């Protein structure tokens, strides 16, 4: 029996919900999309558990260092005359080109003056790697993947639900500031896990405003880059999705689970309700 048939025959799933990656909490619209999906699955009798997997921030550090291990030279080598760079990628290469002493001083200022350990941790090793350094990061990656495998086995999860991003789609060129706030998907790129993304609601300016207790100045540097562009009024009507996550080589299983999630949403009040944006 194939994975799809097994999913269709299974009546009850154990679903792990990762509500935040610990780096950038999801904006109200993204948190609402996740809760909307969780409520639909609970109504169908599935078991929902909030989970805290091995540090997603560790994955963000490892993945970003491996992505840029060559000093961003590979992706820059494909440009033709007059082609422009993506604002986020341009920001990455800008930091890479800062002379080492100045980059280190900037790191010290972020860590000890601004007291932002999250942003400082990403900047600390941001330099071109030797082959020897790169293999050290590869070793860290493999150890991290092993920790996730063991954690998932202990939790006995059928699949996970997470936000797709900390905010809905940002404005054109907004990735200049928000480029580092990619942990919800970058995590599973690093793990090589099977994922699917499905839109479930729209941003609603009446429901998705930031709370009065929200304080931008208290955010870490990564979160500031993401929340700089969050505006429920301007984003009103944008689709908001959730991410369905399985382990490696489970693509067929995840597709079948997404069908099940879609049915649950439709049977418990609708999916992607267009009435929300009237």
PDB file of N, CA and C in Angstrom, residues 103-191:
ATOM      1  N   UNK A 103      33.684  44.480  10.109  1.00  0.00           N
ATOM      2  CA  UNK A 103      32.576  43.558  10.305  1.00  0.00           C
ATOM      3  C   UNK A 103      32.572  43.018  11.736  1.00  0.00           C
ATOM      4  N   UNK A 104      33.769  42.762  12.265  1.00  0.00           N
ATOM      5  CA  UNK A 104      33.871  42.266  13.638  1.00  0.00           C
ATOM      6  C   UNK A 104      33.451  43.340  14.641  1.00  0.00           C
ATOM      7  N   UNK A 105      33.832  44.582  14.384  1.00  0.00           N
ATOM      8  CA  UNK A 105      33.414  45.679  15.264  1.00  0.00           C
ATOM      9  C   UNK A 105      31.888  45.831  15.240  1.00  0.00           C
ATOM     10  N   UNK A 106      31.304  45.664  14.055  1.00  0.00           N
ATOM     11  CA  UNK A 106      29.849  45.740  13.932  1.00  0.00           C
ATOM     12  C   UNK A 106      29.193  44.625  14.737  1.00  0.00           C
ATOM     13  N   UNK A 107      29.755  43.419  14.644  1.00  0.00           N
ATOM     14  CA  UNK A 107      29.254  42.286  15.429  1.00  0.00           C
ATOM     15  C   UNK A 107      29.313  42.596  16.928  1.00  0.00           C
ATOM     16  N   UNK A 108      30.435  43.140  17.391  1.00  0.00           N
ATOM     17  CA  UNK A 108      30.582  43.471  18.810  1.00  0.00           C
ATOM     18  C   UNK A 108      29.558  44.523  19.235  1.00  0.00           C
ATOM     19  N   UNK A 109      29.319  45.500  18.366  1.00  0.00           N
ATOM     20  CA  UNK A 109      28.355  46.549  18.686  1.00  0.00           C
ATOM     21  C   UNK A 109      26.944  45.959  18.813  1.00  0.00           C
ATOM     22  N   UNK A 110      26.586  45.061  17.880  1.00  0.00           N
ATOM     23  CA  UNK A 110      25.263  44.434  17.920  1.00  0.00           C
ATOM     24  C   UNK A 110      25.104  43.570  19.171  1.00  0.00           C
ATOM     25  N   UNK A 111      26.128  42.810  19.503  1.00  0.00           N
ATOM     26  CA  UNK A 111      26.023  41.860  20.613  1.00  0.00           C
ATOM     27  C   UNK A 111      26.090  42.537  21.974  1.00  0.00           C
ATOM     28  N   UNK A 112      27.042  43.463  22.160  1.00  0.00           N
ATOM     29  CA  UNK A 112      27.293  43.977  23.496  1.00  0.00           C
ATOM     30  C   UNK A 112      26.705  45.361  23.757  1.00  0.00           C
ATOM     31  N   UNK A 113      26.451  46.129  22.700  1.00  0.00           N
ATOM     32  CA  UNK A 113      25.825  47.433  22.881  1.00  0.00           C
ATOM     33  C   UNK A 113      24.318  47.321  22.662  1.00  0.00           C
ATOM     34  N   UNK A 114      23.943  46.738  21.517  1.00  0.00           N
ATOM     35  CA  UNK A 114      22.516  46.545  21.239  1.00  0.00           C
ATOM     36  C   UNK A 114      21.933  45.352  22.003  1.00  0.00           C
ATOM     37  N   UNK A 115      22.799  44.462  22.465  1.00  0.00           N
ATOM     38  CA  UNK A 115      22.400  43.259  23.213  1.00  0.00           C
ATOM     39  C   UNK A 115      21.413  42.390  22.430  1.00  0.00           C
ATOM     40  N   UNK A 116      21.743  42.222  21.164  1.00  0.00           N
ATOM     41  CA  UNK A 116      20.899  41.429  20.266  1.00  0.00           C
ATOM     42  C   UNK A 116      21.658  40.162  19.885  1.00  0.00           C
ATOM     43  N   UNK A 117      21.502  39.111  20.687  1.00  0.00           N
ATOM     44  CA  UNK A 117      22.247  37.874  20.453  1.00  0.00           C
ATOM     45  C   UNK A 117      21.811  37.167  19.172  1.00  0.00           C
ATOM     46  N   UNK A 118      20.537  37.320  18.797  1.00  0.00           N
ATOM     47  CA  UNK A 118      20.028  36.654  17.596  1.00  0.00           C
ATOM     48  C   UNK A 118      20.717  37.198  16.351  1.00  0.00           C
ATOM     49  N   UNK A 119      20.669  38.492  16.172  1.00  0.00           N
ATOM     50  CA  UNK A 119      21.278  39.095  14.988  1.00  0.00           C
ATOM     51  C   UNK A 119      22.795  38.958  15.020  1.00  0.00           C
ATOM     52  N   UNK A 120      23.380  39.123  16.209  1.00  0.00           N
ATOM     53  CA  UNK A 120      24.829  38.993  16.338  1.00  0.00           C
ATOM     54  C   UNK A 120      25.294  37.582  15.972  1.00  0.00           C
ATOM     55  N   UNK A 121      24.507  36.589  16.359  1.00  0.00           N
ATOM     56  CA  UNK A 121      24.886  35.202  16.059  1.00  0.00           C
ATOM     57  C   UNK A 121      24.940  34.913  14.571  1.00  0.00           C
ATOM     58  N   UNK A 122      24.085  35.582  13.796  1.00  0.00           N
ATOM     59  CA  UNK A 122      24.107  35.399  12.341  1.00  0.00           C
ATOM     60  C   UNK A 122      25.286  36.130  11.704  1.00  0.00           C
ATOM     61  N   UNK A 123      25.677  37.247  12.299  1.00  0.00           N
ATOM     62  CA  UNK A 123      26.764  38.041  11.729  1.00  0.00           C
ATOM     63  C   UNK A 123      28.151  37.505  12.083  1.00  0.00           C
ATOM     64  N   UNK A 124      28.252  36.810  13.202  1.00  0.00           N
ATOM     65  CA  UNK A 124      29.552  36.449  13.772  1.00  0.00           C
ATOM     66  C   UNK A 124      30.476  35.749  12.788  1.00  0.00           C
ATOM     67  N   UNK A 125      29.977  34.767  12.068  1.00  0.00           N
ATOM     68  CA  UNK A 125      30.816  33.973  11.157  1.00  0.00           C
ATOM     69  C   UNK A 125      30.525  34.288   9.696  1.00  0.00           C
ATOM     70  N   UNK A 126      30.030  35.488   9.441  1.00  0.00           N
ATOM     71  CA  UNK A 126      29.629  35.861   8.076  1.00  0.00           C
ATOM     72  C   UNK A 126      30.851  36.281   7.264  1.00  0.00           C
ATOM     73  N   UNK A 127      31.554  35.310   6.735  1.00  0.00           N
ATOM     74  CA  UNK A 127      32.729  35.565   5.907  1.00  0.00           C
ATOM     75  C   UNK A 127      32.953  34.361   5.001  1.00  0.00           C
ATOM     76  N   UNK A 128      33.684  34.516   3.908  1.00  0.00           N
ATOM     77  CA  UNK A 128      33.959  33.358   3.040  1.00  0.00           C
ATOM     78  C   UNK A 128      34.676  32.263   3.813  1.00  0.00           C
ATOM     79  N   UNK A 129      34.299  31.020   3.579  1.00  0.00           N
ATOM     80  CA  UNK A 129      34.844  29.891   4.325  1.00  0.00           C
ATOM     81  C   UNK A 129      35.909  29.156   3.514  1.00  0.00           C
ATOM     82  N   UNK A 130      36.930  28.697   4.208  1.00  0.00           N
ATOM     83  CA  UNK A 130      37.853  27.752   3.594  1.00  0.00           C
ATOM     84  C   UNK A 130      37.159  26.400   3.514  1.00  0.00           C
ATOM     85  N   UNK A 131      37.752  25.471   2.750  1.00  0.00           N
ATOM     86  CA  UNK A 131      37.170  24.125   2.673  1.00  0.00           C
ATOM     87  C   UNK A 131      37.111  23.488   4.058  1.00  0.00           C
ATOM     88  N   UNK A 132      38.145  23.727   4.845  1.00  0.00           N
ATOM     89  CA  UNK A 132      38.190  23.181   6.201  1.00  0.00           C
ATOM     90  C   UNK A 132      37.046  23.733   7.048  1.00  0.00           C
ATOM     91  N   UNK A 133      36.789  25.030   6.973  1.00  0.00           N
ATOM     92  CA  UNK A 133      35.696  25.651   7.729  1.00  0.00           C
ATOM     93  C   UNK A 133      34.336  25.140   7.250  1.00  0.00           C
ATOM     94  N   UNK A 134      34.198  25.015   5.927  1.00  0.00           N
ATOM     95  CA  UNK A 134      32.911  24.564   5.393  1.00  0.00           C
ATOM     96  C   UNK A 134      32.573  23.164   5.892  1.00  0.00           C
ATOM     97  N   UNK A 135      33.563  22.275   5.919  1.00  0.00           N
ATOM     98  CA  UNK A 135      33.278  20.922   6.379  1.00  0.00           C
ATOM     99  C   UNK A 135      32.881  20.896   7.849  1.00  0.00           C
ATOM    100  N   UNK A 136      33.386  21.843   8.630  1.00  0.00           N
ATOM    101  CA  UNK A 136      32.957  21.927  10.022  1.00  0.00           C
ATOM    102  C   UNK A 136      31.464  22.268  10.106  1.00  0.00           C
ATOM    103  N   UNK A 137      31.027  23.178   9.220  1.00  0.00           N
ATOM    104  CA  UNK A 137      29.611  23.536   9.204  1.00  0.00           C
ATOM    105  C   UNK A 137      28.757  22.389   8.669  1.00  0.00           C
ATOM    106  N   UNK A 138      29.290  21.624   7.728  1.00  0.00           N
ATOM    107  CA  UNK A 138      28.572  20.444   7.240  1.00  0.00           C
ATOM    108  C   UNK A 138      28.389  19.427   8.374  1.00  0.00           C
ATOM    109  N   UNK A 139      29.419  19.268   9.191  1.00  0.00           N
ATOM    110  CA  UNK A 139      29.324  18.366  10.342  1.00  0.00           C
ATOM    111  C   UNK A 139      28.235  18.825  11.308  1.00  0.00           C
ATOM    112  N   UNK A 140      28.170  20.135  11.537  1.00  0.00           N
ATOM    113  CA  UNK A 140      27.118  20.683  12.402  1.00  0.00           C
ATOM    114  C   UNK A 140      25.736  20.405  11.809  1.00  0.00           C
ATOM    115  N   UNK A 141      25.633  20.541  10.497  1.00  0.00           N
ATOM    116  CA  UNK A 141      24.358  20.279   9.840  1.00  0.00           C
ATOM    117  C   UNK A 141      23.922  18.848  10.038  1.00  0.00           C
ATOM    118  N   UNK A 142      24.817  17.907   9.834  1.00  0.00           N
ATOM    119  CA  UNK A 142      24.454  16.496   9.950  1.00  0.00           C
ATOM    120  C   UNK A 142      24.080  16.134  11.386  1.00  0.00           C
ATOM    121  N   UNK A 143      24.782  16.715  12.360  1.00  0.00           N
ATOM    122  CA  UNK A 143      24.433  16.457  13.761  1.00  0.00           C
ATOM    123  C   UNK A 143      23.061  17.035  14.078  1.00  0.00           C
ATOM    124  N   UNK A 144      22.775  18.202  13.523  1.00  0.00           N
ATOM    125  CA  UNK A 144      21.474  18.829  13.751  1.00  0.00           C
ATOM    126  C   UNK A 144      20.362  17.993  13.118  1.00  0.00           C
ATOM    127  N   UNK A 145      20.573  17.506  11.909  1.00  0.00           N
ATOM    128  CA  UNK A 145      19.578  16.661  11.253  1.00  0.00           C
ATOM    129  C   UNK A 145      19.316  15.393  12.072  1.00  0.00           C
ATOM    130  N   UNK A 146      20.364  14.831  12.637  1.00  0.00           N
ATOM    131  CA  UNK A 146      20.204  13.625  13.458  1.00  0.00           C
ATOM    132  C   UNK A 146      19.377  13.932  14.702  1.00  0.00           C
ATOM    133  N   UNK A 147      19.573  15.115  15.298  1.00  0.00           N
ATOM    134  CA  UNK A 147      18.805  15.479  16.492  1.00  0.00           C
ATOM    135  C   UNK A 147      17.323  15.620  16.160  1.00  0.00           C
ATOM    136  N   UNK A 148      17.024  16.146  14.979  1.00  0.00           N
ATOM    137  CA  UNK A 148      15.622  16.266  14.562  1.00  0.00           C
ATOM    138  C   UNK A 148      14.999  14.894  14.327  1.00  0.00           C
ATOM    139  N   UNK A 149      15.763  14.013  13.707  1.00  0.00           N
ATOM    140  CA  UNK A 149      15.250  12.663  13.437  1.00  0.00           C
ATOM    141  C   UNK A 149      14.881  11.971  14.745  1.00  0.00           C
ATOM    142  N   UNK A 150      15.753  12.070  15.736  1.00  0.00           N
ATOM    143  CA  UNK A 150      15.486  11.428  17.025  1.00  0.00           C
ATOM    144  C   UNK A 150      14.315  12.086  17.745  1.00  0.00           C
ATOM    145  N   UNK A 151      14.261  13.420  17.667  1.00  0.00           N
ATOM    146  CA  UNK A 151      13.157  14.144  18.319  1.00  0.00           C
ATOM    147  C   UNK A 151      11.816  13.739  17.707  1.00  0.00           C
ATOM    148  N   UNK A 152      11.759  13.690  16.385  1.00  0.00           N
ATOM    149  CA  UNK A 152      10.498  13.348  15.713  1.00  0.00           C
ATOM    150  C   UNK A 152      10.059  11.930  16.103  1.00  0.00           C
ATOM    151  N   UNK A 153      11.024  11.040  16.173  1.00  0.00           N
ATOM    152  CA  UNK A 153      10.717   9.652  16.525  1.00  0.00           C
ATOM    153  C   UNK A 153      10.164   9.566  17.943  1.00  0.00           C
ATOM    154  N   UNK A 154      10.738  10.340  18.863  1.00  0.00           N
ATOM    155  CA  UNK A 154      10.258  10.337  20.242  1.00  0.00           C
ATOM    156  C   UNK A 154       8.852  10.929  20.351  1.00  0.00           C
ATOM    157  N   UNK A 155       8.574  11.954  19.545  1.00  0.00           N
ATOM    158  CA  UNK A 155       7.260  12.600  19.581  1.00  0.00           C
ATOM    159  C   UNK A 155       6.194  11.765  18.872  1.00  0.00           C
ATOM    160  N   UNK A 156       6.601  10.863  18.000  1.00  0.00           N
ATOM    161  CA  UNK A 156       5.684   9.991  17.245  1.00  0.00           C
ATOM    162  C   UNK A 156       4.655  10.803  16.461  1.00  0.00           C
ATOM    163  N   UNK A 157       5.140  11.801  15.738  1.00  0.00           N
ATOM    164  CA  UNK A 157       4.257  12.666  14.964  1.00  0.00           C
ATOM    165  C   UNK A 157       3.948  12.054  13.607  1.00  0.00           C
ATOM    166  N   UNK A 158       2.738  12.320  13.130  1.00  0.00           N
ATOM    167  CA  UNK A 158       2.407  11.970  11.745  1.00  0.00           C
ATOM    168  C   UNK A 158       2.841  13.080  10.795  1.00  0.00           C
ATOM    169  N   UNK A 159       2.633  14.328  11.214  1.00  0.00           N
ATOM    170  CA  UNK A 159       3.127  15.474  10.446  1.00  0.00           C
ATOM    171  C   UNK A 159       3.100  16.702  11.335  1.00  0.00           C
ATOM    172  N   UNK A 160       3.618  17.801  10.824  1.00  0.00           N
ATOM    173  CA  UNK A 160       3.653  19.059  11.560  1.00  0.00           C
ATOM    174  C   UNK A 160       2.934  20.149  10.784  1.00  0.00           C
ATOM    175  N   UNK A 161       2.462  21.154  11.523  1.00  0.00           N
ATOM    176  CA  UNK A 161       1.946  22.384  10.943  1.00  0.00           C
ATOM    177  C   UNK A 161       2.772  23.549  11.477  1.00  0.00           C
ATOM    178  N   UNK A 162       3.156  24.461  10.596  1.00  0.00           N
ATOM    179  CA  UNK A 162       3.893  25.647  11.013  1.00  0.00           C
ATOM    180  C   UNK A 162       3.440  26.836  10.157  1.00  0.00           C
ATOM    181  N   UNK A 163       3.753  28.060  10.595  1.00  0.00           N
ATOM    182  CA  UNK A 163       3.604  29.176   9.669  1.00  0.00           C
ATOM    183  C   UNK A 163       4.532  28.983   8.481  1.00  0.00           C
ATOM    184  N   UNK A 164       4.228  29.634   7.385  1.00  0.00           N
ATOM    185  CA  UNK A 164       5.122  29.615   6.220  1.00  0.00           C
ATOM    186  C   UNK A 164       6.169  30.707   6.350  1.00  0.00           C
ATOM    187  N   UNK A 165       5.747  31.818   6.913  1.00  0.00           N
ATOM    188  CA  UNK A 165       6.635  32.962   7.102  1.00  0.00           C
ATOM    189  C   UNK A 165       6.107  33.739   8.304  1.00  0.00           C
ATOM    190  N   UNK A 166       6.903  34.621   8.817  1.00  0.00           N
ATOM    191  CA  UNK A 166       6.459  35.406   9.966  1.00  0.00           C
ATOM    192  C   UNK A 166       5.424  36.451   9.589  1.00  0.00           C
ATOM    193  N   UNK A 167       5.402  36.874   8.339  1.00  0.00           N
ATOM    194  CA  UNK A 167       4.417  37.851   7.861  1.00  0.00           C
ATOM    195  C   UNK A 167       3.854  37.388   6.520  1.00  0.00           C
ATOM    196  N   UNK A 168       2.741  37.964   6.079  1.00  0.00           N
ATOM    197  CA  UNK A 168       2.305  37.737   4.695  1.00  0.00           C
ATOM    198  C   UNK A 168       3.318  38.349   3.730  1.00  0.00           C
ATOM    199  N   UNK A 169       3.037  38.243   2.455  1.00  0.00           N
ATOM    200  CA  UNK A 169       3.964  38.733   1.429  1.00  0.00           C
ATOM    201  C   UNK A 169       4.339  40.189   1.678  1.00  0.00           C
ATOM    202  N   UNK A 170       5.640  40.484   1.619  1.00  0.00           N
ATOM    203  CA  UNK A 170       6.113  41.854   1.840  1.00  0.00           C
ATOM    204  C   UNK A 170       6.083  42.627   0.535  1.00  0.00           C
ATOM    205  N   UNK A 171       6.155  43.960   0.589  1.00  0.00           N
ATOM    206  CA  UNK A 171       6.140  44.755  -0.636  1.00  0.00           C
ATOM    207  C   UNK A 171       7.346  44.455  -1.529  1.00  0.00           C
ATOM    208  N   UNK A 172       7.245  44.846  -2.783  1.00  0.00           N
ATOM    209  CA  UNK A 172       8.355  44.689  -3.713  1.00  0.00           C
ATOM    210  C   UNK A 172       9.609  45.341  -3.127  1.00  0.00           C
ATOM    211  N   UNK A 173      10.726  44.626  -3.184  1.00  0.00           N
ATOM    212  CA  UNK A 173      12.024  45.047  -2.632  1.00  0.00           C
ATOM    213  C   UNK A 173      12.069  44.974  -1.106  1.00  0.00           C
ATOM    214  N   UNK A 174      11.010  44.476  -0.472  1.00  0.00           N
ATOM    215  CA  UNK A 174      10.998  44.397   0.979  1.00  0.00           C
ATOM    216  C   UNK A 174      11.970  43.388   1.564  1.00  0.00           C
ATOM    217  N   UNK A 175      12.474  42.483   0.732  1.00  0.00           N
ATOM    218  CA  UNK A 175      13.401  41.480   1.244  1.00  0.00           C
ATOM    219  C   UNK A 175      14.762  42.062   1.600  1.00  0.00           C
ATOM    220  N   UNK A 176      15.004  43.319   1.242  1.00  0.00           N
ATOM    221  CA  UNK A 176      16.241  43.962   1.694  1.00  0.00           C
ATOM    222  C   UNK A 176      16.317  43.919   3.209  1.00  0.00           C
ATOM    223  N   UNK A 177      15.209  44.216   3.856  1.00  0.00           N
ATOM    224  CA  UNK A 177      15.176  44.190   5.318  1.00  0.00           C
ATOM    225  C   UNK A 177      14.785  42.824   5.868  1.00  0.00           C
ATOM    226  N   UNK A 178      13.949  42.095   5.155  1.00  0.00           N
ATOM    227  CA  UNK A 178      13.356  40.867   5.697  1.00  0.00           C
ATOM    228  C   UNK A 178      14.087  39.598   5.274  1.00  0.00           C
ATOM    229  N   UNK A 179      15.250  39.724   4.628  1.00  0.00           N
ATOM    230  CA  UNK A 179      15.915  38.553   4.048  1.00  0.00           C
ATOM    231  C   UNK A 179      16.253  37.483   5.090  1.00  0.00           C
ATOM    232  N   UNK A 180      16.566  37.882   6.311  1.00  0.00           N
ATOM    233  CA  UNK A 180      16.958  36.894   7.320  1.00  0.00           C
ATOM    234  C   UNK A 180      15.780  36.241   8.014  1.00  0.00           C
ATOM    235  N   UNK A 181      14.577  36.769   7.798  1.00  0.00           N
ATOM    236  CA  UNK A 181      13.388  36.247   8.467  1.00  0.00           C
ATOM    237  C   UNK A 181      12.754  35.128   7.648  1.00  0.00           C
ATOM    238  N   UNK A 182      13.564  34.133   7.332  1.00  0.00           N
ATOM    239  CA  UNK A 182      13.117  33.052   6.435  1.00  0.00           C
ATOM    240  C   UNK A 182      13.138  31.699   7.141  1.00  0.00           C
ATOM    241  N   UNK A 183      13.209  31.729   8.480  1.00  0.00           N
ATOM    242  CA  UNK A 183      13.482  30.503   9.218  1.00  0.00           C
ATOM    243  C   UNK A 183      12.444  29.418   9.100  1.00  0.00           C
ATOM    244  N   UNK A 184      11.182  29.774   8.872  1.00  0.00           N
ATOM    245  CA  UNK A 184      10.133  28.757   8.847  1.00  0.00           C
ATOM    246  C   UNK A 184      10.247  27.823   7.653  1.00  0.00           C
ATOM    247  N   UNK A 185      10.813  28.292   6.560  1.00  0.00           N
ATOM    248  CA  UNK A 185      11.025  27.417   5.401  1.00  0.00           C
ATOM    249  C   UNK A 185      12.486  26.980   5.282  1.00  0.00           C
ATOM    250  N   UNK A 186      13.414  27.882   5.623  1.00  0.00           N
ATOM    251  CA  UNK A 186      14.846  27.567   5.534  1.00  0.00           C
ATOM    252  C   UNK A 186      15.189  26.375   6.418  1.00  0.00           C
ATOM    253  N   UNK A 187      14.495  26.274   7.557  1.00  0.00           N
ATOM    254  CA  UNK A 187      14.688  25.152   8.477  1.00  0.00           C
ATOM    255  C   UNK A 187      14.530  23.822   7.767  1.00  0.00           C
ATOM    256  N   UNK A 188      13.466  23.693   6.988  1.00  0.00           N
ATOM    257  CA  UNK A 188      13.175  22.405   6.359  1.00  0.00           C
ATOM    258  C   UNK A 188      13.956  22.205   5.065  1.00  0.00           C
ATOM    259  N   UNK A 189      14.467  23.296   4.486  1.00  0.00           N
ATOM    260  CA  UNK A 189      15.454  23.158   3.414  1.00  0.00           C
ATOM    261  C   UNK A 189      16.698  22.479   3.955  1.00  0.00           C
ATOM    262  N   UNK A 190      17.137  22.931   5.122  1.00  0.00           N
ATOM    263  CA  UNK A 190      18.335  22.354   5.741  1.00  0.00           C
ATOM    264  C   UNK A 190      18.120  20.885   6.083  1.00  0.00           C
ATOM    265  N   UNK A 191      16.951  20.554   6.623  1.00  0.00           N
ATOM    266  CA  UNK A 191      16.664  19.182   7.023  1.00  0.00           C
ATOM    267  C   UNK A 191      16.347  18.269   5.845  1.00  0.00           C
TER     268      UNK A 191
END
